[in-house]
mmCIF file of C-alpha atoms and ligand atoms in Angstrom:
data_model
loop_
_atom_site.group_PDB
_atom_site.id
_atom_site.type_symbol
_atom_site.label_atom_id
_atom_site.label_comp_id
_atom_site.label_asym_id
_atom_site.label_seq_id
_atom_site.Cartn_x
_atom_site.Cartn_y
_atom_site.Cartn_z
ATOM 1 C CA MET V 1 -0.227 -0.517 0.195
ATOM 2 C CA VAL V 2 1.311 3.239 -1.132
ATOM 3 C CA LYS V 3 2.124 5.657 2.090
ATOM 4 C CA LYS V 4 -0.052 8.745 2.344
ATOM 5 C CA PRO V 5 1.803 11.997 2.704
ATOM 6 C CA LYS V 6 1.966 13.440 6.030
ATOM 7 C CA VAL V 7 0.217 17.027 6.799
ATOM 8 C CA LEU V 8 0.349 19.108 10.030
ATOM 9 C CA LEU V 9 -2.921 20.871 10.618
ATOM 10 C CA THR V 10 -2.269 23.422 13.774
ATOM 11 C CA ARG V 11 -5.437 23.855 14.609
ATOM 12 C CA LEU V 12 -8.776 21.896 14.286
ATOM 13 C CA LEU V 13 -10.947 22.788 11.380
ATOM 14 C CA PRO V 14 -14.641 22.479 10.560
ATOM 15 C CA GLN V 15 -14.979 18.880 9.878
ATOM 16 C CA PRO V 16 -16.264 18.463 5.924
ATOM 17 C CA GLY V 17 -12.133 20.125 5.630
ATOM 18 C CA ILE V 18 -11.189 17.047 8.337
ATOM 19 C CA ASN V 19 -12.723 14.304 6.201
ATOM 20 C CA LEU V 20 -11.229 15.698 2.915
ATOM 21 C CA LEU V 21 -7.527 16.031 4.482
ATOM 22 C CA LYS V 22 -8.136 12.554 6.509
ATOM 23 C CA LYS V 23 -8.825 10.798 2.772
ATOM 24 C CA TYR V 24 -5.529 11.583 1.447
ATOM 25 C CA PHE V 25 -3.085 12.802 4.379
ATOM 26 C CA GLU V 26 -1.926 11.202 7.003
ATOM 27 C CA LEU V 27 -3.184 14.139 9.431
ATOM 28 C CA LYS V 28 -1.720 15.462 12.528
ATOM 29 C CA ILE V 29 -3.853 18.012 14.146
ATOM 30 C CA ASN V 30 -2.814 19.981 17.325
ATOM 31 C CA PRO V 31 -5.199 18.248 19.955
ATOM 32 C CA GLU V 32 -5.744 21.309 21.668
ATOM 33 C CA ASP V 33 -7.789 23.984 20.397
ATOM 34 C CA ASN V 34 -5.188 26.911 21.241
ATOM 35 C CA ILE V 35 -2.431 28.599 19.274
ATOM 36 C CA MET V 36 0.286 25.761 18.844
ATOM 37 C CA SER V 37 3.679 27.238 19.859
ATOM 38 C CA LYS V 38 6.687 27.398 17.722
ATOM 39 C CA GLU V 39 8.506 24.821 19.394
ATOM 40 C CA LYS V 40 5.838 22.633 18.717
ATOM 41 C CA ILE V 41 5.430 23.288 15.574
ATOM 42 C CA ILE V 42 9.239 22.893 15.040
ATOM 43 C CA GLU V 43 8.691 19.783 16.853
ATOM 44 C CA LYS V 44 5.843 18.335 14.892
ATOM 45 C CA ILE V 45 6.655 19.361 11.227
ATOM 46 C CA LYS V 46 9.959 17.582 10.952
ATOM 47 C CA ASP V 47 8.536 14.315 8.823
ATOM 48 C CA LYS V 48 5.987 16.196 7.577
ATOM 49 C CA HIS V 49 5.194 16.715 3.782
ATOM 50 C CA GLY V 50 2.443 19.616 3.983
ATOM 51 C CA LEU V 51 1.707 22.215 6.737
ATOM 52 C CA ILE V 52 -1.912 23.789 6.873
ATOM 53 C CA CYS V 53 -1.444 26.852 9.556
ATOM 54 C CA LEU V 54 -3.623 30.152 10.493
ATOM 55 C CA LEU V 55 -2.700 33.601 10.654
ATOM 56 C CA THR V 56 -2.022 33.174 14.231
ATOM 57 C CA ASP V 57 0.672 30.925 13.484
ATOM 58 C CA LYS V 58 4.030 32.638 12.575
ATOM 59 C CA ILE V 59 5.630 30.797 9.945
ATOM 60 C CA ASP V 60 9.520 31.561 9.311
ATOM 61 C CA ALA V 61 12.612 30.363 8.005
ATOM 62 C CA GLU V 62 13.542 28.676 11.243
ATOM 63 C CA ILE V 63 10.246 26.552 10.681
ATOM 64 C CA MET V 64 10.885 26.075 7.040
ATOM 65 C CA ASP V 65 14.159 24.695 8.031
ATOM 66 C CA ALA V 66 13.058 22.411 10.544
ATOM 67 C CA GLY V 67 10.239 20.922 7.849
ATOM 68 C CA ARG V 68 13.084 19.121 5.807
ATOM 69 C CA LYS V 69 10.642 17.632 3.673
ATOM 70 C CA LEU V 70 7.826 20.128 3.862
ATOM 71 C CA LYS V 71 6.479 20.907 0.231
ATOM 72 C CA THR V 72 3.864 23.179 1.270
ATOM 73 C CA ILE V 73 2.557 25.522 3.228
ATOM 74 C CA ALA V 74 -1.172 26.090 3.035
ATOM 75 C CA ASN V 75 -2.810 29.022 5.121
ATOM 76 C CA TYR V 76 -6.507 29.249 6.510
ATOM 77 C CA ALA V 77 -7.205 32.540 5.567
ATOM 78 C CA VAL V 78 -6.664 35.298 2.609
ATOM 79 C CA GLY V 79 -3.775 37.283 4.371
ATOM 80 C CA PHE V 80 -0.712 35.714 4.710
ATOM 81 C CA ASN V 81 1.246 38.281 5.746
ATOM 82 C CA ASN V 82 1.953 35.717 8.862
ATOM 83 C CA ILE V 83 4.442 33.737 6.123
ATOM 84 C CA ASP V 84 7.499 34.681 5.225
ATOM 85 C CA ILE V 85 6.690 33.813 1.620
ATOM 86 C CA ASP V 86 10.258 35.182 0.132
ATOM 87 C CA GLU V 87 11.811 32.594 2.261
ATOM 88 C CA ALA V 88 9.461 29.813 1.018
ATOM 89 C CA THR V 89 10.076 30.843 -2.562
ATOM 90 C CA LYS V 90 13.534 30.630 -1.843
ATOM 91 C CA ARG V 91 13.115 26.930 -0.812
ATOM 92 C CA ASN V 92 10.376 26.421 -4.036
ATOM 93 C CA ILE V 93 7.478 25.791 -1.402
ATOM 94 C CA PRO V 94 4.058 26.654 -2.656
ATOM 95 C CA VAL V 95 2.050 28.585 -0.387
ATOM 96 C CA THR V 96 -1.530 28.964 -0.504
ATOM 97 C CA ASN V 97 -4.432 30.690 1.075
ATOM 98 C CA THR V 98 -8.034 30.812 0.672
ATOM 99 C CA PRO V 99 -9.737 33.924 -1.234
ATOM 100 C CA GLY V 100 -12.866 34.479 -2.824
ATOM 101 C CA VAL V 101 -15.192 33.027 0.019
ATOM 102 C CA LEU V 102 -14.301 35.261 2.433
ATOM 103 C CA THR V 103 -15.418 38.300 0.558
ATOM 104 C CA GLU V 104 -18.830 38.449 1.413
ATOM 105 C CA THR V 105 -18.595 36.841 4.704
ATOM 106 C CA THR V 106 -16.182 39.742 6.024
ATOM 107 C CA ALA V 107 -18.294 42.646 3.836
ATOM 108 C CA ASP V 108 -21.338 42.086 5.718
ATOM 109 C CA LEU V 109 -19.441 42.014 8.925
ATOM 110 C CA VAL V 110 -18.356 45.603 7.661
ATOM 111 C CA PHE V 111 -21.634 46.668 7.074
ATOM 112 C CA ALA V 112 -22.385 45.406 10.282
ATOM 113 C CA LEU V 113 -20.161 47.811 12.194
ATOM 114 C CA ILE V 114 -20.300 50.611 9.750
ATOM 115 C CA LEU V 115 -24.374 50.669 11.175
ATOM 116 C CA SER V 116 -23.268 49.647 14.495
ATOM 117 C CA THR V 117 -20.970 52.522 15.638
ATOM 118 C CA ALA V 118 -23.165 55.100 13.798
ATOM 119 C CA ARG V 119 -26.119 53.954 15.288
ATOM 120 C CA ARG V 120 -24.384 53.233 18.898
ATOM 121 C CA ILE V 121 -26.218 49.493 19.171
ATOM 122 C CA VAL V 122 -23.583 48.242 21.224
ATOM 123 C CA GLU V 123 -23.603 51.200 23.560
ATOM 124 C CA ALA V 124 -27.556 51.201 23.188
ATOM 125 C CA ASP V 125 -28.019 47.372 24.329
ATOM 126 C CA ARG V 126 -25.608 47.774 27.270
ATOM 127 C CA PHE V 127 -27.578 50.746 28.588
ATOM 128 C CA LEU V 128 -30.746 48.612 27.981
ATOM 129 C CA ARG V 129 -29.292 45.624 30.036
ATOM 130 C CA GLY V 130 -28.269 48.288 32.591
ATOM 131 C CA GLY V 131 -31.782 48.903 33.689
ATOM 132 C CA LYS V 132 -31.203 52.412 32.786
ATOM 133 C CA PHE V 133 -34.029 52.299 29.554
ATOM 134 C CA LYS V 134 -37.054 54.507 31.389
ATOM 135 C CA GLY V 135 -38.603 55.393 27.877
ATOM 136 C CA TRP V 136 -38.441 56.484 24.480
ATOM 137 C CA ALA V 137 -36.676 59.728 24.977
ATOM 138 C CA PRO V 138 -35.733 62.765 22.228
ATOM 139 C CA MET V 139 -32.057 63.053 23.388
ATOM 140 C CA LEU V 140 -31.794 59.302 23.775
ATOM 141 C CA LEU V 141 -28.512 57.686 22.428
ATOM 142 C CA LEU V 142 -28.666 59.656 19.260
ATOM 143 C CA GLY V 143 -26.280 58.689 16.688
ATOM 144 C CA ASN V 144 -25.632 59.371 12.923
ATOM 145 C CA ASP V 145 -27.477 58.466 9.684
ATOM 146 C CA VAL V 146 -25.696 56.111 7.312
ATOM 147 C CA TYR V 147 -28.058 56.564 4.240
ATOM 148 C CA ASN V 148 -26.778 59.035 2.074
ATOM 149 C CA LYS V 149 -23.385 59.474 3.534
ATOM 150 C CA THR V 150 -20.073 59.133 2.047
ATOM 151 C CA LEU V 151 -18.217 56.038 2.172
ATOM 152 C CA GLY V 152 -14.476 55.849 1.550
ATOM 153 C CA ILE V 153 -12.693 52.331 0.905
ATOM 154 C CA ILE V 154 -9.360 52.516 0.780
ATOM 155 C CA GLY V 155 -7.983 49.254 -1.074
ATOM 156 C CA PHE V 156 -11.098 48.469 -3.569
ATOM 157 C CA GLY V 157 -10.175 45.079 -3.977
ATOM 158 C CA ARG V 158 -12.746 42.148 -3.238
ATOM 159 C CA ILE V 159 -13.883 42.720 0.197
ATOM 160 C CA GLY V 160 -13.738 46.592 -0.878
ATOM 161 C CA ARG V 161 -16.356 45.835 -3.909
ATOM 162 C CA ALA V 162 -18.170 43.881 -1.848
ATOM 163 C CA VAL V 163 -18.708 46.394 0.768
ATOM 164 C CA ALA V 164 -18.989 48.855 -2.020
ATOM 165 C CA GLN V 165 -21.979 46.536 -3.602
ATOM 166 C CA ARG V 166 -24.067 47.095 0.018
ATOM 167 C CA ALA V 167 -23.219 50.761 0.082
ATOM 168 C CA LYS V 168 -25.098 51.213 -2.973
ATOM 169 C CA GLY V 169 -28.519 50.205 -1.319
ATOM 170 C CA PHE V 170 -27.904 52.659 1.183
ATOM 171 C CA HIS V 171 -27.517 55.232 -1.594
ATOM 172 C CA MET V 172 -24.124 56.182 -0.266
ATOM 173 C CA LYS V 173 -21.700 58.330 -2.307
ATOM 174 C CA ILE V 174 -18.672 55.585 -2.944
ATOM 175 C CA ILE V 175 -14.857 56.973 -2.962
ATOM 176 C CA TYR V 176 -11.833 54.279 -3.569
ATOM 177 C CA TYR V 177 -8.405 55.145 -3.134
ATOM 178 C CA GLU V 178 -5.890 52.238 -4.517
ATOM 179 C CA PRO V 179 -2.405 52.861 -5.537
ATOM 180 C CA ALA V 180 -3.658 53.153 -9.155
ATOM 181 C CA ARG V 181 -6.655 54.249 -10.292
ATOM 182 C CA LEU V 182 -9.330 51.047 -11.517
ATOM 183 C CA SER V 183 -10.844 50.679 -14.626
ATOM 184 C CA HIS V 184 -13.892 52.960 -16.084
ATOM 185 C CA ASP V 185 -15.975 49.519 -15.704
ATOM 186 C CA ILE V 186 -15.194 48.788 -12.384
ATOM 187 C CA GLU V 187 -15.793 52.647 -11.209
ATOM 188 C CA LYS V 188 -18.950 52.492 -13.306
ATOM 189 C CA LYS V 189 -19.980 48.950 -12.041
ATOM 190 C CA TYR V 190 -19.815 49.968 -8.269
ATOM 191 C CA SER V 191 -20.930 53.930 -9.035
ATOM 192 C CA ALA V 192 -17.168 54.310 -7.193
ATOM 193 C CA GLU V 193 -15.132 57.531 -7.778
ATOM 194 C CA TYR V 194 -11.464 57.398 -6.890
ATOM 195 C CA LYS V 195 -10.005 60.275 -5.143
ATOM 196 C CA SER V 196 -6.324 60.437 -4.223
ATOM 197 C CA PHE V 197 -5.402 59.422 -0.554
ATOM 198 C CA ASP V 198 -5.881 62.755 1.049
ATOM 199 C CA ASP V 199 -9.171 63.594 -0.750
ATOM 200 C CA LEU V 200 -10.606 60.362 0.511
ATOM 201 C CA LEU V 201 -9.288 60.846 3.844
ATOM 202 C CA LYS V 202 -10.822 64.383 4.010
ATOM 203 C CA GLU V 203 -14.172 63.627 2.670
ATOM 204 C CA SER V 204 -15.713 60.323 3.942
ATOM 205 C CA ASP V 205 -17.741 59.991 6.455
ATOM 206 C CA PHE V 206 -16.873 56.476 6.911
ATOM 207 C CA ILE V 207 -13.652 54.876 6.141
ATOM 208 C CA THR V 208 -12.863 51.481 5.794
ATOM 209 C CA ILE V 209 -9.713 49.877 5.020
ATOM 210 C CA HIS V 210 -9.075 46.632 2.539
ATOM 211 C CA THR V 211 -5.649 46.640 1.888
ATOM 212 C CA PRO V 212 -3.160 43.696 2.664
ATOM 213 C CA LEU V 213 -0.770 43.993 5.461
ATOM 214 C CA ALA V 214 2.697 45.029 3.742
ATOM 215 C CA GLU V 215 5.427 47.147 4.531
ATOM 216 C CA SER V 216 3.877 49.623 2.402
ATOM 217 C CA THR V 217 0.280 49.958 4.522
ATOM 218 C CA HIS V 218 2.228 49.185 7.644
ATOM 219 C CA HIS V 219 0.319 52.414 9.804
ATOM 220 C CA LEU V 220 -0.920 53.553 6.842
ATOM 221 C CA ILE V 221 -3.659 55.312 9.088
ATOM 222 C CA SER V 222 -1.459 57.679 11.671
ATOM 223 C CA GLU V 223 -1.624 60.764 13.003
ATOM 224 C CA LYS V 224 -1.528 62.791 10.181
ATOM 225 C CA GLU V 225 -4.392 60.500 8.384
ATOM 226 C CA PHE V 226 -6.543 61.182 11.529
ATOM 227 C CA SER V 227 -5.951 65.031 11.620
ATOM 228 C CA LEU V 228 -7.224 64.966 8.087
ATOM 229 C CA MET V 229 -10.356 63.120 8.692
ATOM 230 C CA LYS V 230 -13.528 64.835 9.606
ATOM 231 C CA LYS V 231 -14.282 64.743 13.274
ATOM 232 C CA THR V 232 -17.316 63.154 12.414
ATOM 233 C CA ALA V 233 -15.814 60.197 10.764
ATOM 234 C CA TYR V 234 -15.936 56.717 11.643
ATOM 235 C CA LEU V 235 -13.047 54.389 10.939
ATOM 236 C CA ILE V 236 -14.049 50.736 10.340
ATOM 237 C CA ASN V 237 -10.705 48.239 10.208
ATOM 238 C CA THR V 238 -11.620 44.620 9.052
ATOM 239 C CA ALA V 239 -7.964 44.299 7.517
ATOM 240 C CA ARG V 240 -5.215 43.759 9.520
ATOM 241 C CA GLY V 241 -4.425 45.603 12.947
ATOM 242 C CA PRO V 242 -1.071 47.687 12.150
ATOM 243 C CA ILE V 243 -2.820 48.785 9.365
ATOM 244 C CA VAL V 244 -3.569 51.266 11.874
ATOM 245 C CA ASP V 245 -1.477 52.766 14.458
ATOM 246 C CA GLU V 246 -3.196 51.836 17.574
ATOM 247 C CA LYS V 247 -1.727 54.379 19.699
ATOM 248 C CA ALA V 248 -2.517 57.317 17.296
ATOM 249 C CA LEU V 249 -5.971 56.076 17.007
ATOM 250 C CA VAL V 250 -6.488 56.422 20.771
ATOM 251 C CA GLU V 251 -5.173 60.367 20.647
ATOM 252 C CA ALA V 252 -7.618 60.701 17.742
ATOM 253 C CA LEU V 253 -10.595 59.221 19.847
ATOM 254 C CA LYS V 254 -9.763 60.879 22.707
ATOM 255 C CA LYS V 255 -9.296 64.326 21.363
ATOM 256 C CA ARG V 256 -12.135 64.207 19.152
ATOM 257 C CA LYS V 257 -10.522 64.040 16.203
ATOM 258 C CA ILE V 258 -12.975 61.385 14.769
ATOM 259 C CA ALA V 259 -16.437 60.207 15.998
ATOM 260 C CA GLY V 260 -15.512 56.576 16.593
ATOM 261 C CA CYS V 261 -13.901 53.498 15.151
ATOM 262 C CA ALA V 262 -15.308 49.674 14.955
ATOM 263 C CA LEU V 263 -12.624 47.239 14.777
ATOM 264 C CA ASP V 264 -12.042 43.646 14.129
ATOM 265 C CA VAL V 265 -8.157 43.454 14.101
ATOM 266 C CA PHE V 266 -5.723 45.018 16.313
ATOM 267 C CA GLU V 267 -2.075 45.648 16.158
ATOM 268 C CA LYS V 268 -0.472 43.196 18.931
ATOM 269 C CA GLU V 269 -3.835 40.694 18.730
ATOM 270 C CA PRO V 270 -4.503 39.085 20.872
ATOM 271 C CA ASP V 271 -3.335 42.006 22.891
ATOM 272 C CA VAL V 272 -5.769 44.907 22.688
ATOM 273 C CA GLU V 273 -4.705 48.437 23.455
ATOM 274 C CA LYS V 274 -6.347 49.549 27.198
ATOM 275 C CA GLU V 275 -7.484 53.024 26.525
ATOM 276 C CA LEU V 276 -9.305 51.282 23.390
ATOM 277 C CA ILE V 277 -11.573 49.079 25.998
ATOM 278 C CA THR V 278 -12.158 52.436 28.261
ATOM 279 C CA ILE V 279 -13.185 54.658 25.196
ATOM 280 C CA PRO V 280 -17.343 54.580 25.046
ATOM 281 C CA ASN V 281 -17.452 55.492 21.071
ATOM 282 C CA THR V 282 -15.604 52.247 19.806
ATOM 283 C CA ILE V 283 -17.129 48.690 18.930
ATOM 284 C CA LEU V 284 -14.323 45.914 19.289
ATOM 285 C CA VAL V 285 -14.897 42.312 17.869
ATOM 286 C CA PRO V 286 -12.217 39.614 18.080
ATOM 287 C CA HIS V 287 -11.327 39.298 14.640
ATOM 288 C CA ILE V 288 -14.554 37.656 13.534
ATOM 289 C CA GLY V 289 -14.726 38.629 9.445
ATOM 290 C CA SER V 290 -14.804 35.364 8.177
ATOM 291 C CA ALA V 291 -16.700 33.523 10.988
ATOM 292 C CA SER V 292 -19.961 32.399 9.430
ATOM 293 C CA ILE V 293 -20.344 28.957 9.600
ATOM 294 C CA GLU V 294 -20.531 28.572 5.789
ATOM 295 C CA THR V 295 -17.329 30.347 4.904
ATOM 296 C CA ARG V 296 -15.390 28.645 7.452
ATOM 297 C CA THR V 297 -16.580 25.433 6.408
ATOM 298 C CA LYS V 298 -15.757 26.580 2.627
ATOM 299 C CA MET V 299 -12.359 27.674 3.703
ATOM 300 C CA ALA V 300 -11.483 24.115 5.204
ATOM 301 C CA LEU V 301 -12.256 22.514 1.729
ATOM 302 C CA ILE V 302 -9.983 24.820 -0.020
ATOM 303 C CA VAL V 303 -7.258 24.588 2.006
ATOM 304 C CA ALA V 304 -7.648 21.097 1.585
ATOM 305 C CA GLU V 305 -8.023 20.839 -2.300
ATOM 306 C CA ASN V 306 -5.026 23.214 -2.263
ATOM 307 C CA VAL V 307 -2.870 20.805 -0.149
ATOM 308 C CA ILE V 308 -4.040 18.002 -2.205
ATOM 309 C CA ALA V 309 -3.141 19.502 -5.508
ATOM 310 C CA VAL V 310 0.403 20.023 -4.384
ATOM 311 C CA LEU V 311 1.179 16.712 -2.797
ATOM 312 C CA VAL V 312 -1.267 14.205 -4.167
ATOM 313 C CA ASN V 313 -2.090 15.499 -7.759
ATOM 314 C CA LYS V 314 1.629 17.259 -8.121
ATOM 315 C CA THR V 315 0.015 20.442 -9.737
ATOM 316 C CA ARG V 316 0.083 23.781 -9.538
ATOM 317 C CA PRO V 317 -2.413 24.819 -6.484
ATOM 318 C CA PRO V 318 -5.321 27.040 -7.306
ATOM 319 C CA ASN V 319 -4.615 29.633 -4.716
ATOM 320 C CA ILE V 320 -0.768 30.255 -4.958
ATOM 321 C CA VAL V 321 0.702 33.360 -3.656
ATOM 322 C CA ASN V 322 4.119 32.725 -4.775
ATOM 323 C CA PRO V 323 3.274 31.648 -8.423
ATOM 324 C CA GLU V 324 6.739 32.443 -9.599
ATOM 325 C CA ILE V 325 8.369 29.033 -8.231
ATOM 326 C CA TYR V 326 6.277 27.231 -11.215
ATOM 327 C CA LYS V 327 7.959 29.488 -13.422
HETATM 328 P P1 NAD E 401 -7.574 41.785 -2.274
HETATM 329 O O1 NAD E 401 -6.019 41.460 -2.622
HETATM 330 O O2 NAD E 401 -8.535 41.153 -2.986
HETATM 331 O O3 NAD E 401 -7.796 43.669 -2.045
HETATM 332 C C1 NAD E 401 -6.666 44.078 -1.805
HETATM 333 C C2 NAD E 401 -6.658 45.536 -2.579
HETATM 334 O O4 NAD E 401 -5.961 46.469 -1.949
HETATM 335 C C3 NAD E 401 -6.207 45.192 -4.200
HETATM 336 O O5 NAD E 401 -6.807 45.637 -4.860
HETATM 337 C C4 NAD E 401 -4.810 46.233 -3.702
HETATM 338 O O6 NAD E 401 -4.284 46.783 -4.975
HETATM 339 C C5 NAD E 401 -5.084 47.083 -2.668
HETATM 340 N N1 NAD E 401 -4.041 47.593 -2.155
HETATM 341 C C6 NAD E 401 -2.640 47.312 -1.584
HETATM 342 N N2 NAD E 401 -1.826 48.425 -1.078
HETATM 343 C C7 NAD E 401 -2.564 49.438 -1.080
HETATM 344 C C8 NAD E 401 -2.476 50.570 -0.226
HETATM 345 N N3 NAD E 401 -1.298 51.139 -0.158
HETATM 346 N N4 NAD E 401 -3.816 51.366 -0.620
HETATM 347 C C9 NAD E 401 -4.656 51.444 -1.043
HETATM 348 N N5 NAD E 401 -4.908 50.337 -1.751
HETATM 349 C C10 NAD E 401 -3.878 48.957 -1.256
HETATM 350 O O7 NAD E 401 -8.040 41.207 -1.105
HETATM 351 P P2 NAD E 401 -9.344 41.025 -0.184
HETATM 352 O O8 NAD E 401 -9.571 39.750 -0.419
HETATM 353 O O9 NAD E 401 -10.435 42.175 -0.277
HETATM 354 O O10 NAD E 401 -8.701 41.111 1.135
HETATM 355 C C11 NAD E 401 -8.153 42.624 1.810
HETATM 356 C C12 NAD E 401 -7.711 42.069 3.580
HETATM 357 O O11 NAD E 401 -8.482 41.976 3.938
HETATM 358 C C13 NAD E 401 -6.518 40.755 3.159
HETATM 359 O O12 NAD E 401 -5.344 40.695 2.508
HETATM 360 C C14 NAD E 401 -6.806 40.476 4.536
HETATM 361 O O13 NAD E 401 -5.574 40.499 5.110
HETATM 362 C C15 NAD E 401 -7.930 40.962 5.185
HETATM 363 N N6 NAD E 401 -9.162 39.789 5.280
HETATM 364 C C16 NAD E 401 -9.339 39.909 7.011
HETATM 365 C C17 NAD E 401 -10.509 39.206 7.172
HETATM 366 C C18 NAD E 401 -10.980 39.346 8.447
HETATM 367 O O14 NAD E 401 -11.333 38.205 9.125
HETATM 368 N N7 NAD E 401 -11.082 40.428 9.595
HETATM 369 C C19 NAD E 401 -11.195 37.917 6.374
HETATM 370 C C20 NAD E 401 -10.623 38.748 5.154
HETATM 371 C C21 NAD E 401 -9.697 39.228 4.669
#
């Protein structure tokens, strides 16, 4: 009998993905439902042909060196800033991600955050549960409208566009920034207008970030950018924490340079800047952008298909992030 390739999975995923993986591989799963330590990954990777990891696993040269038999790294996420791609490419290791299936689910969360922050939903819920509701009042928990407002989208890729699609239903004026202006057809499809970065910051009532985390986007939003925003603006970040300078954000909120923020991602995740927790006009959720049963299941199947492509079918995986190794 031909031996199955060995694959390490750093954390339990939805069952359909596990079932598919088990058909093809000798699967070693982290038995604990927690983040696998680097030491443990190094220990377990030694005889593995494939690694399936999460955005919470930092996969660097040391791990790749320990995995002498490693032939592929499959990330259970669309972002892949947790993996040293250059080091993987140097070693001819294809790295994959799970793009596309998270788009609509993450865009749904963005809209939930836009509405919740503007209409103070979380604060209102706490108010009621705190026994403070004494009846309808003209000045009770007044928020801001979303309808007809200007939405600034930084990074107009898959998720940025899915957010724009939703914003059209709210009659929002959609403006976007990308390093290079997109085609007329895309702009027309989403009724989106291209703006310079600074103009987007100045004109938006809601600013939502959808760029990948890279050197060029680290602290893309910092003190200077907050000073350009409207005092009534809300910032939404569901991309990656370090794109926003959290200390500058705290200052901006404390000095009322902006009206509020809603964050799904944090600079030093899972740690959260202490002051953010005490500031009332913030909504903080624990990185749940893609957290729907449907999407997490699809991601588990995609991650499996990527590994099957490399280790079983010996083909280029569908979601390769370092395609240069196939040239
Ligand atoms: P995408 O690649 O389709 O879109 C990213 C866009 O950002 C591209 O169009 C790119 O040109 C643009 N961009 C790059 N640098 C930029 C810059 N400096 N300024 C403006 N735009 C810039 O990616 P996507 O699928 O839309 O996902 C975006 C990011 O969202 C991912 O990289 C990931 O980190 C994050 N994400 C988070 C969650 C979550 O759970 N919160 C879920 C999915 C994705």
